[in-house]
Amino acid sequence: MGTLGRDMVYILISMFLVNYLIDLQLSSKVFAWVSALILLARLFDAVTDFVMGSIVDNTRTRWGNYKPWIFVGMIAAGVLTILLFTDFGARGFWFVILFAGIYLLWGLSWTMNDIPYWSLMPALTLDQKERERISSRAKIFATIGTFAVVVGIIPFMQIFEPRIGLQKSWLLFAVIIVVAMMIFQSVTLIWTKEPDIVVEQDKITLKDIVTVVFKNDQLLWTCAAMVTFMTGYLTFSSFGVKYFEHVYGNKEMYSPFGAVMGVAMIAGYVIFPILRKAMARSSLYTLATGLAIVGYVIFFFSPPNIIILGVAAFLLFFGSALIIVLMLVFVSDTIDYGHWKLGRRNTAITFALQPFISKVGAALGTMVVAMTAIATGLNQIPEESREGYVLDPSDQLTYKIIMVSVPIVLTLVGYAIYRWKYRIDETFHAEILTDLEARGQLVSNAEALSVKEG
């Protein structure tokens, strides 16, 4: 349940921050600088995510090594999210400086919450099937949060913008989302028990971080597949509102489209365990990729017809949901693989790559959307002319080609990397666990307690 509020905040930043920036009517130069800063800040997270992972793995408190950081990160990220959607009146150079400082701090605070939060999942069980069930259930709640924002943001703006103005409507929406995050994160903090696995080892050094990441070949290939897929997926998602508003000339269509997206992803997460019983991971990945590609193609050729667009959305996001869960459990299994290969179990450091990839994908997607907005002049539309504004036919085609072709290519590249390089199938994973147990390198809490009491 903790994922529900978290993903409401994350989707607000990753998908809608660029729309907020467009609505501020920044100059093309400032808008380009801000977009570049978002990308650079996400790349900076490459360092901070791993450092945070090592801090979490080294943490020992009466509340565990995950919950203290989840709590502190939640508070800091909530405050900074509100500041990101606060218009301080600065423009030009000072806007860039102010935005850069707040956004960089937001990334650090989100890392502080994100790494320990997702590191809980592989710490709870060693069983592949159980990890898949936990992952799919967590993603169901994440999707409910995501599409509560996607479906609700247009009606919310239509209600409040005439009353309090566009900028204050953004701010009020951000405050509501932050409150929801804190409520649902409290559920995790109060009721989740951590963890099931005890591994006695020395504290982690910076050298260990490099070893964990760069000597775990399966982790690196998994990350390469993930970053390509997520960049394409989040690029498409980030285009959403502005596409319906300025290509179809009907932004109200986005809410029912978003509702279908949400239903499709929840369906994917719910059906995932059932499909896994019927087919191997490799076959499921092939099926999911095919569904997503078909969805993209239908979307590209679709007229402004919500039924046809709904079919495209369902195929695209149902397939994407399956891929997202697969990627999550791939990363989980590389933790066991790294333990087997390198002799160390570093859950948080390994899982630091998963949120980092999502951040980089979102930042690259934001950059693509921002550059497309500059190329088509969307960031320069006066507020009084924005309602009902439609791009000319050539700009519409440019918008549509970028929105669809980039995700198709990157989805296929991610699939190719998995097929050629990933080798931790069900049989190999079982062999890894058997070997670790034979070495005496894997001890559960129950076993450790029984030895202690004996």
XYZ file of C-alpha atoms in Angstrom:
454
model
C 0.000 0.000 0.000
C 2.933 2.329 0.557
C 3.551 2.453 -3.183
C 0.208 4.168 -3.792
C 1.115 7.581 -2.399
C 4.763 7.372 -3.458
C 3.875 6.815 -7.083
C 1.370 9.656 -7.015
C 4.253 11.999 -6.176
C 6.658 10.324 -8.576
C 4.272 10.492 -11.529
C 3.501 14.125 -10.709
C 7.214 14.918 -11.031
C 8.173 12.569 -13.862
C 5.170 13.178 -16.144
C 3.644 16.514 -15.194
C 6.504 18.729 -14.011
C 7.347 19.425 -17.658
C 3.707 20.430 -18.263
C 3.879 22.806 -15.298
C 7.074 24.317 -16.724
C 5.400 24.743 -20.123
C 2.512 26.550 -18.407
C 4.986 28.986 -16.799
C 5.703 30.309 -20.341
C 9.458 30.274 -19.856
C 11.646 31.480 -22.694
C 12.996 28.749 -24.979
C 16.514 29.339 -23.637
C 15.453 29.008 -19.980
C 13.227 26.046 -20.774
C 16.132 24.266 -22.522
C 18.423 24.965 -19.552
C 15.878 23.658 -17.068
C 15.333 20.486 -19.134
C 19.089 19.885 -19.304
C 19.360 20.401 -15.539
C 16.672 17.766 -14.942
C 18.703 15.274 -16.966
C 21.980 16.184 -15.234
C 20.393 15.917 -11.798
C 19.119 12.427 -12.638
C 22.569 11.374 -13.810
C 23.983 12.707 -10.551
C 21.657 10.221 -8.885
C 23.825 7.499 -10.388
C 26.296 8.267 -7.628
C 23.870 9.085 -4.837
C 21.714 5.993 -5.419
C 24.664 3.674 -4.891
C 25.971 5.639 -1.925
C 22.482 5.507 -0.409
C 22.387 1.777 -1.062
C 25.639 1.301 0.853
C 24.350 3.491 3.702
C 21.175 1.409 3.957
C 23.111 -1.862 3.865
C 25.359 -0.532 6.651
C 22.495 0.819 8.794
C 21.638 -1.001 12.030
C 18.903 0.494 14.219
C 16.143 -0.739 16.519
C 13.690 0.075 13.679
C 15.689 -1.898 11.111
C 17.900 -0.619 8.320
C 15.110 0.438 5.932
C 12.388 2.279 7.853
C 14.419 5.213 9.275
C 15.504 6.264 5.796
C 12.031 5.721 4.320
C 10.630 8.114 6.942
C 13.243 10.866 6.573
C 13.107 10.687 2.778
C 9.311 10.852 2.805
C 9.255 14.094 4.811
C 12.001 15.795 2.789
C 10.625 14.732 -0.606
C 7.144 15.915 0.367
C 8.295 19.406 1.311
C 10.474 19.764 -1.793
C 7.687 18.539 -4.092
C 5.515 21.407 -2.865
C 8.382 23.862 -3.425
C 8.841 22.631 -7.017
C 5.253 23.632 -7.792
C 5.501 26.988 -6.009
C 5.906 30.003 -8.290
C 8.313 32.334 -6.457
C 8.085 34.893 -9.259
C 11.685 34.387 -10.406
C 12.389 34.235 -14.135
C 15.426 34.004 -16.387
C 18.774 33.254 -14.714
C 17.375 33.306 -11.173
C 14.618 30.863 -12.071
C 17.230 28.412 -13.403
C 19.309 28.707 -10.213
C 16.313 28.355 -7.888
C 14.856 25.435 -9.820
C 18.231 23.660 -9.994
C 18.709 23.861 -6.227
C 15.223 22.622 -5.322
C 15.211 19.877 -7.956
C 18.639 18.585 -6.935
C 17.551 18.415 -3.290
C 14.322 16.691 -4.344
C 16.326 14.012 -6.162
C 18.487 13.405 -3.099
C 15.493 13.174 -0.778
C 13.644 10.855 -3.153
C 16.702 8.592 -3.290
C 16.726 8.536 0.517
C 13.180 7.139 0.441
C 13.244 5.118 -2.769
C 16.284 2.894 -2.221
C 15.280 1.479 1.188
C 11.627 1.220 0.144
C 12.203 -1.052 -2.843
C 15.033 -2.888 -1.101
C 12.421 -4.288 1.294
C 10.938 -6.462 -1.454
C 13.863 -8.833 -2.169
C 14.724 -8.851 1.546
C 11.392 -10.438 2.413
C 11.846 -13.737 0.579
C 14.266 -15.798 -1.504
C 11.512 -17.564 -3.438
C 11.179 -16.410 -7.077
C 7.430 -17.005 -7.232
C 6.811 -15.139 -3.984
C 8.924 -12.217 -5.177
C 6.841 -12.103 -8.338
C 3.627 -12.052 -6.294
C 4.896 -9.305 -3.997
C 6.144 -7.264 -6.961
C 2.893 -7.552 -8.891
C 0.799 -6.598 -5.840
C 3.005 -3.614 -5.057
C 2.729 -2.496 -8.664
C -1.077 -2.756 -8.509
C -1.138 -0.146 -5.747
C 1.516 1.906 -7.547
C -0.667 1.924 -10.650
C -3.743 2.970 -8.686
C -1.732 5.940 -7.419
C -0.277 6.712 -10.832
C -3.558 6.785 -12.667
C -5.407 8.567 -9.890
C -3.119 11.441 -10.870
C -3.338 10.803 -14.628
C -7.139 10.605 -14.645
C -7.759 13.264 -12.018
C -5.452 16.091 -13.038
C -7.504 17.482 -15.950
C -10.846 17.561 -14.071
C -9.058 19.040 -11.049
C -7.560 21.848 -13.141
C -10.897 22.532 -14.824
C -12.552 22.950 -11.431
C -9.909 25.030 -9.659
C -8.197 27.033 -12.418
C -11.173 29.412 -12.936
C -11.361 29.957 -9.167
C -7.727 30.337 -8.037
C -5.694 30.496 -11.266
C -3.438 28.055 -13.081
C -0.328 28.297 -10.884
C -2.183 27.987 -7.580
C -4.126 25.026 -8.987
C -0.836 23.225 -9.668
C 0.325 24.016 -6.134
C -2.902 22.812 -4.505
C -2.771 19.593 -6.508
C 0.832 19.005 -5.380
C -0.101 19.549 -1.713
C -2.934 17.008 -1.934
C -0.650 14.434 -3.552
C 2.045 14.918 -0.899
C -0.481 14.397 1.911
C -1.594 11.155 0.227
C 2.032 9.985 0.031
C 2.573 10.517 3.740
C -0.627 8.685 4.672
C 0.131 5.575 2.622
C 3.842 5.526 3.452
C 2.809 5.449 7.118
C 1.092 2.128 6.412
C 4.434 0.681 5.316
C 6.303 2.193 8.236
C 3.858 0.864 10.829
C 2.945 -2.611 9.565
C 5.693 -3.982 7.292
C 8.067 -6.416 9.007
C 11.678 -6.521 7.857
C 13.589 -8.565 6.795
C 13.608 -12.384 6.508
C 17.262 -12.749 5.546
C 20.317 -12.367 7.747
C 23.769 -12.249 6.166
C 26.704 -11.559 8.417
C 29.350 -9.504 6.595
C 31.637 -6.525 7.085
C 30.533 -2.967 6.433
C 30.474 -1.902 2.807
C 33.141 0.406 1.387
C 33.179 2.476 -1.810
C 35.326 -0.222 -3.381
C 32.638 -2.768 -2.531
C 30.047 -0.611 -4.312
C 32.103 -0.676 -7.502
C 32.537 -4.427 -7.175
C 28.842 -5.081 -6.569
C 27.772 -3.062 -9.610
C 30.450 -3.611 -12.232
C 31.389 -7.237 -11.537
C 27.796 -8.439 -11.555
C 27.421 -8.926 -15.301
C 23.772 -10.002 -15.083
C 22.922 -6.844 -13.139
C 24.568 -4.669 -15.788
C 22.732 -6.348 -18.669
C 19.446 -6.143 -16.773
C 20.013 -2.428 -16.226
C 20.820 -1.885 -19.897
C 17.535 -3.561 -20.877
C 15.617 -1.613 -18.224
C 16.954 1.829 -19.072
C 16.137 1.459 -22.765
C 12.608 0.194 -22.108
C 11.821 2.728 -19.357
C 13.102 5.651 -21.431
C 10.746 4.725 -24.256
C 7.804 4.003 -21.959
C 8.179 7.240 -19.976
C 8.782 9.293 -23.128
C 5.394 8.202 -24.454
C 3.702 8.772 -21.095
C 5.195 12.256 -20.703
C 3.712 13.404 -24.024
C 0.166 12.466 -22.958
C -1.704 15.590 -21.819
C -0.156 17.969 -24.340
C -0.739 15.476 -27.173
C -4.484 15.326 -26.589
C -4.658 19.085 -26.008
C -2.638 20.331 -28.969
C -2.830 17.512 -31.554
C -6.410 16.328 -31.098
C -7.570 19.661 -29.665
C -9.481 17.894 -26.899
C -7.650 17.481 -23.602
C -10.798 16.053 -21.982
C -10.097 12.829 -23.918
C -6.980 12.292 -21.811
C -8.900 11.326 -18.665
C -10.780 8.350 -20.214
C -7.589 7.393 -22.065
C -5.735 7.497 -18.750
C -8.452 5.400 -17.120
C -7.962 2.689 -19.753
C -4.202 2.900 -19.191
C -4.728 2.360 -15.472
C -7.105 -0.566 -15.930
C -4.697 -2.157 -18.425
C -1.717 -1.919 -16.081
C -3.640 -3.198 -13.069
C -4.893 -6.080 -15.224
C -1.305 -6.826 -16.234
C -0.118 -6.888 -12.635
C -3.054 -9.053 -11.500
C -2.745 -11.541 -14.370
C 1.058 -11.701 -14.253
C 1.240 -14.544 -11.651
C -1.350 -16.520 -13.643
C 0.579 -16.118 -16.887
C 3.800 -17.125 -15.112
C 2.215 -20.449 -14.211
C 1.484 -21.074 -17.875
C 4.726 -19.907 -19.501
C 8.408 -19.252 -18.876
C 9.720 -15.734 -18.310
C 11.274 -15.554 -21.767
C 7.969 -16.428 -23.458
C 6.097 -13.931 -21.303
C 8.580 -11.183 -22.185
C 8.112 -11.953 -25.888
C 4.328 -11.782 -25.553
C 4.479 -8.537 -23.560
C 6.799 -6.865 -26.060
C 4.551 -7.854 -28.961
C 1.449 -6.431 -27.246
C 3.196 -3.139 -26.468
C 4.446 -2.695 -30.052
C 1.004 -3.396 -31.510
C -0.452 -0.829 -29.096
C 2.043 1.831 -30.204
C 1.291 1.205 -33.883
C -2.494 1.414 -33.395
C -2.051 4.644 -31.428
C 0.051 6.192 -34.223
C -2.583 5.601 -36.899
C -5.618 6.235 -34.688
C -7.984 9.127 -35.399
C -9.320 11.063 -32.365
C -11.625 8.162 -31.540
C -11.604 7.130 -27.876
C -12.587 3.522 -28.668
C -9.649 2.942 -31.021
C -7.335 4.857 -28.684
C -8.638 2.765 -25.782
C -7.717 -0.454 -27.596
C -4.247 0.937 -28.255
C -3.868 2.012 -24.622
C -4.964 -1.356 -23.269
C -2.557 -3.374 -25.438
C 0.329 -0.969 -24.876
C 0.027 -0.655 -21.109
C -0.987 -4.245 -20.436
C 2.194 -5.378 -22.197
C 4.249 -2.697 -20.450
C 2.937 -3.776 -17.036
C 4.147 -7.328 -17.654
C 7.581 -6.036 -18.688
C 7.850 -3.786 -15.610
C 7.192 -6.684 -13.208
C 9.637 -8.888 -15.102
C 12.316 -6.203 -14.844
C 11.709 -5.878 -11.103
C 12.169 -9.592 -10.458
C 15.173 -9.713 -12.809
C 16.917 -7.185 -10.553
C 15.890 -9.189 -7.470
C 17.459 -12.332 -8.884
C 20.723 -10.551 -9.663
C 21.048 -9.984 -5.900
C 21.246 -13.755 -5.412
C 23.512 -14.071 -8.446
C 25.865 -11.378 -7.108
C 25.941 -13.101 -3.694
C 26.786 -16.404 -5.414
C 29.439 -14.921 -7.711
C 31.058 -12.298 -5.466
C 30.497 -13.721 -1.970
C 28.580 -10.657 -0.726
C 24.865 -9.963 -0.454
C 24.164 -6.289 -1.109
C 20.421 -5.865 -1.478
C 20.114 -2.082 -1.258
C 23.123 -1.325 -3.455
C 21.882 -3.697 -6.143
C 18.352 -2.350 -5.960
C 19.703 1.200 -6.188
C 19.914 0.645 -9.928
C 16.159 0.082 -10.278
C 15.026 3.557 -9.144
C 18.025 5.157 -10.828
C 16.920 3.665 -14.135
C 13.380 4.956 -13.661
C 14.762 8.415 -12.882
C 17.037 8.450 -15.920
C 14.188 7.189 -18.115
C 11.873 9.908 -16.813
C 14.550 12.588 -17.260
C 15.310 11.498 -20.829
C 11.584 11.384 -21.551
C 11.195 14.899 -20.120
C 14.092 16.087 -22.285
C 12.489 14.646 -25.432
C 9.149 16.282 -24.593
C 10.822 19.612 -23.785
C 12.817 19.670 -27.026
C 9.665 18.759 -28.972
C 7.770 21.567 -27.226
C 10.496 24.042 -28.159
C 10.591 22.793 -31.766
C 6.819 23.142 -32.138
C 6.532 26.369 -30.104
C 4.301 24.925 -27.368
C 6.240 26.648 -24.599
C 5.572 30.061 -26.147
C 1.759 29.898 -26.375
C 0.256 32.729 -24.270
C -1.984 31.518 -21.470
C -5.022 33.273 -22.922
C -4.533 31.442 -26.272
C -3.693 28.008 -24.884
C -7.264 26.746 -24.552
C -8.175 24.935 -27.776
C -4.837 25.650 -29.489
C -3.987 23.008 -32.115
C -0.614 22.550 -33.810
C -0.406 22.900 -37.578
C -0.349 19.582 -39.544
C 3.431 19.428 -39.984
C 4.070 19.997 -36.271
C 1.394 17.423 -35.421
C 3.219 14.827 -37.504
C 6.546 15.706 -35.873
C 4.970 15.392 -32.432
C 3.380 12.044 -33.243
C 6.484 10.516 -34.864
C 8.706 11.374 -31.904
C 6.088 10.270 -29.378
C 5.681 6.797 -30.906
C 8.858 5.898 -32.803
C 11.259 6.503 -29.889
C 9.382 4.107 -27.541
C 9.047 1.400 -30.229
C 12.778 1.390 -30.989
C 13.808 1.420 -27.326
C 11.331 -1.323 -26.355
C 12.785 -3.591 -29.059
C 16.372 -2.788 -28.012
C 15.592 -3.681 -24.389
C 14.036 -6.969 -25.469
C 17.052 -7.824 -27.640
C 19.462 -7.200 -24.749
C 17.451 -9.520 -22.502
C 17.290 -12.321 -25.075
C 20.983 -12.206 -25.846
C 22.550 -11.540 -22.459
C 20.306 -12.465 -19.500
C 20.739 -16.048 -18.319
C 19.224 -16.350 -14.810
C 16.290 -18.554 -15.696
C 14.289 -20.625 -13.208
C 16.713 -23.569 -13.283
C 19.864 -21.487 -12.867
C 18.330 -19.503 -9.990
C 17.447 -22.696 -8.123
C 21.049 -23.896 -8.590
C 22.359 -20.585 -7.194
C 20.279 -20.878 -4.008
C 21.208 -24.533 -3.532
C 24.905 -23.698 -3.861
C 24.665 -20.745 -1.443
C 22.960 -22.939 1.152
C 25.599 -25.637 0.682
C 28.314 -23.050 1.324
C 26.515 -21.874 4.480
C 26.280 -18.329 3.081
C 22.511 -17.991 3.294
C 20.751 -18.039 6.669
C 17.127 -17.050 7.319
C 15.995 -15.222 10.470
C 14.161 -18.339 11.641
C 17.300 -20.454 11.303
C 19.442 -17.815 13.011
C 16.966 -17.591 15.912
C 16.849 -21.353 16.365
C 20.662 -21.509 16.490
C 20.763 -18.630 18.979
C 18.163 -20.214 21.255
C 19.884 -23.606 21.019
